[in-house]
Coordinates of C-alpha atoms in Angstrom, one line a residue:
M1 CA 0.0 0.0 0.0
F2 CA 1.3 3.4 -1.0
L3 CA 0.4 6.3 1.2
K4 CA 0.8 9.8 -0.2
R5 CA 1.0 12.8 2.2
D6 CA 0.9 16.4 1.3
I7 CA 2.7 18.6 3.8
L8 CA 2.4 22.3 3.7
F9 CA 4.9 24.5 5.5
D10 CA 4.1 28.0 6.7
I11 CA 6.9 30.2 5.5
P12 CA 6.8 33.4 7.5
Q13 CA 7.2 36.9 6.0
N14 CA 10.6 38.2 7.1
D15 CA 9.6 40.9 9.6
T16 CA 12.8 42.9 10.0
S17 CA 11.1 45.5 12.1
S18 CA 10.8 42.9 14.8
L19 CA 14.6 42.3 14.9
Q20 CA 17.4 44.0 16.8
I21 CA 20.9 43.0 15.6
Q22 CA 24.0 43.6 17.7
G23 CA 27.7 42.7 17.2
K24 CA 30.1 42.3 14.3
G25 CA 30.0 38.5 13.7
A26 CA 33.7 38.1 12.9
K27 CA 33.5 34.3 13.7
N28 CA 30.3 33.7 11.7
L29 CA 28.2 32.9 14.7
V30 CA 24.6 34.1 15.2
V31 CA 22.8 33.9 18.5
I32 CA 19.1 34.3 18.4
C33 CA 16.6 34.8 21.3
S34 CA 13.4 36.6 22.1
T35 CA 13.6 40.3 23.1
S36 CA 11.7 39.6 26.3
D37 CA 14.3 36.9 27.3
F38 CA 17.3 39.2 26.7
N39 CA 17.6 41.2 29.9
E40 CA 20.8 42.2 31.6
E41 CA 21.1 38.9 33.5
A42 CA 20.7 36.9 30.2
K43 CA 23.2 39.2 28.5
L44 CA 25.8 38.5 31.2
L45 CA 25.1 34.8 30.9
L46 CA 25.5 34.9 27.1
K47 CA 28.8 36.9 27.5
N48 CA 30.1 34.2 29.8
I49 CA 29.1 31.4 27.5
M50 CA 30.8 33.1 24.6
K51 CA 33.9 33.8 26.6
A52 CA 34.0 30.0 27.5
V53 CA 34.1 29.1 23.8
S54 CA 36.7 31.9 23.0
H55 CA 34.2 34.2 21.3
D56 CA 34.1 37.9 22.0
F57 CA 30.6 39.1 22.6
V58 CA 30.9 42.3 20.5
E59 CA 33.5 41.3 17.9
D60 CA 32.8 37.7 17.1
I61 CA 29.1 37.1 17.2
F62 CA 25.8 38.6 16.0
V63 CA 23.1 38.7 18.6
V64 CA 19.6 38.8 17.1
T65 CA 16.7 39.5 19.3
V66 CA 13.2 38.9 18.0
N67 CA 9.9 40.4 19.4
N68 CA 7.6 37.8 20.9
G69 CA 5.3 36.2 18.5
S70 CA 7.3 37.4 15.4
K71 CA 8.6 35.0 12.8
I72 CA 11.7 35.6 10.8
L73 CA 13.5 33.9 8.0
L74 CA 17.0 32.9 9.2
N75 CA 18.3 32.8 5.6
E76 CA 17.4 36.4 5.0
L77 CA 19.1 38.1 8.0
G78 CA 21.4 40.0 5.7
F79 CA 24.8 38.7 7.0
H80 CA 26.9 35.6 6.7
Y81 CA 27.1 33.0 9.4
R82 CA 28.0 29.3 9.7
N83 CA 26.9 28.5 13.2
A84 CA 23.7 29.4 15.0
V85 CA 22.6 29.1 18.7
I86 CA 18.9 29.7 19.2
F87 CA 17.6 30.2 22.7
G88 CA 13.9 29.7 23.5
L89 CA 12.6 29.7 19.9
K90 CA 11.3 26.9 17.8
P91 CA 12.8 26.2 14.3
Q92 CA 9.5 27.2 12.7
E93 CA 9.8 30.7 14.2
I94 CA 13.0 31.3 12.3
G95 CA 11.8 29.7 9.0
I96 CA 13.2 26.2 9.4
N97 CA 10.7 23.4 9.1
I98 CA 12.3 20.5 11.0
E99 CA 11.6 18.4 14.0
H100 CA 14.3 19.0 16.5
V101 CA 15.6 18.0 19.9
Q102 CA 16.8 20.7 22.2
N103 CA 20.5 20.9 23.1
H104 CA 21.6 18.7 20.2
L105 CA 24.0 19.9 17.5
L106 CA 22.2 19.8 14.2
R107 CA 24.2 19.9 11.0
L108 CA 22.6 21.0 7.7
D109 CA 25.0 21.3 4.8
D110 CA 27.8 23.7 5.9
F111 CA 25.7 25.1 8.8
Q112 CA 25.5 24.0 12.4
F113 CA 22.6 24.8 14.8
I114 CA 21.8 24.3 18.4
F115 CA 18.3 24.9 19.6
S116 CA 18.3 25.4 23.4
Q117 CA 15.9 26.5 26.1
S118 CA 15.6 30.2 26.8
L119 CA 18.6 32.0 28.3
K120 CA 16.6 32.3 31.6
E121 CA 16.1 28.5 31.7
V122 CA 19.7 27.8 30.8
G123 CA 20.9 30.1 33.6
T124 CA 18.8 28.5 36.3
N125 CA 19.0 24.8 35.3
Q126 CA 22.4 23.0 35.5
T127 CA 21.2 20.1 33.3
Y128 CA 20.4 22.5 30.4
K129 CA 23.6 24.4 30.9
T130 CA 25.7 21.2 30.8
A131 CA 23.9 19.9 27.7
L132 CA 24.5 23.3 26.0
W133 CA 28.1 23.3 27.0
K134 CA 28.7 19.8 25.5
N135 CA 27.2 20.8 22.2
L136 CA 29.0 24.1 22.0
Q137 CA 32.3 22.2 22.5
S138 CA 31.3 20.0 19.6
M139 CA 30.3 22.9 17.4
F140 CA 33.6 24.7 17.8
A141 CA 35.9 21.5 18.0
S142 CA 37.0 21.9 14.4

């Protein structure tokens, strides 16, 4: 028996008005999180995470914050990157239609992605922090 399924994917309009982009991205890394999740405590946590993987917060990464409920297209951000760490957002919210497991390194062609819990959750849960750390080490091993 042959079963045919039609799957439709919702491709969001790229709403650049909902984005705030910081940093220079010298090491081709983009970090994405929701605007509401990116307070001073989360910013300090992210700076420490980046320092642990030898990335300068201002020089080496792009930080993209997205307004709650907004959807963007990751491939239309307007800058080059090879690695992405996404905190607290689902792949569909950034224009990627995949099933995923949080805190696992995902490789697609020449790109690497890690989908993690929100920065707030990572900061308060040692299990999440450890899982993220292991995947960041794998991401930057080469």
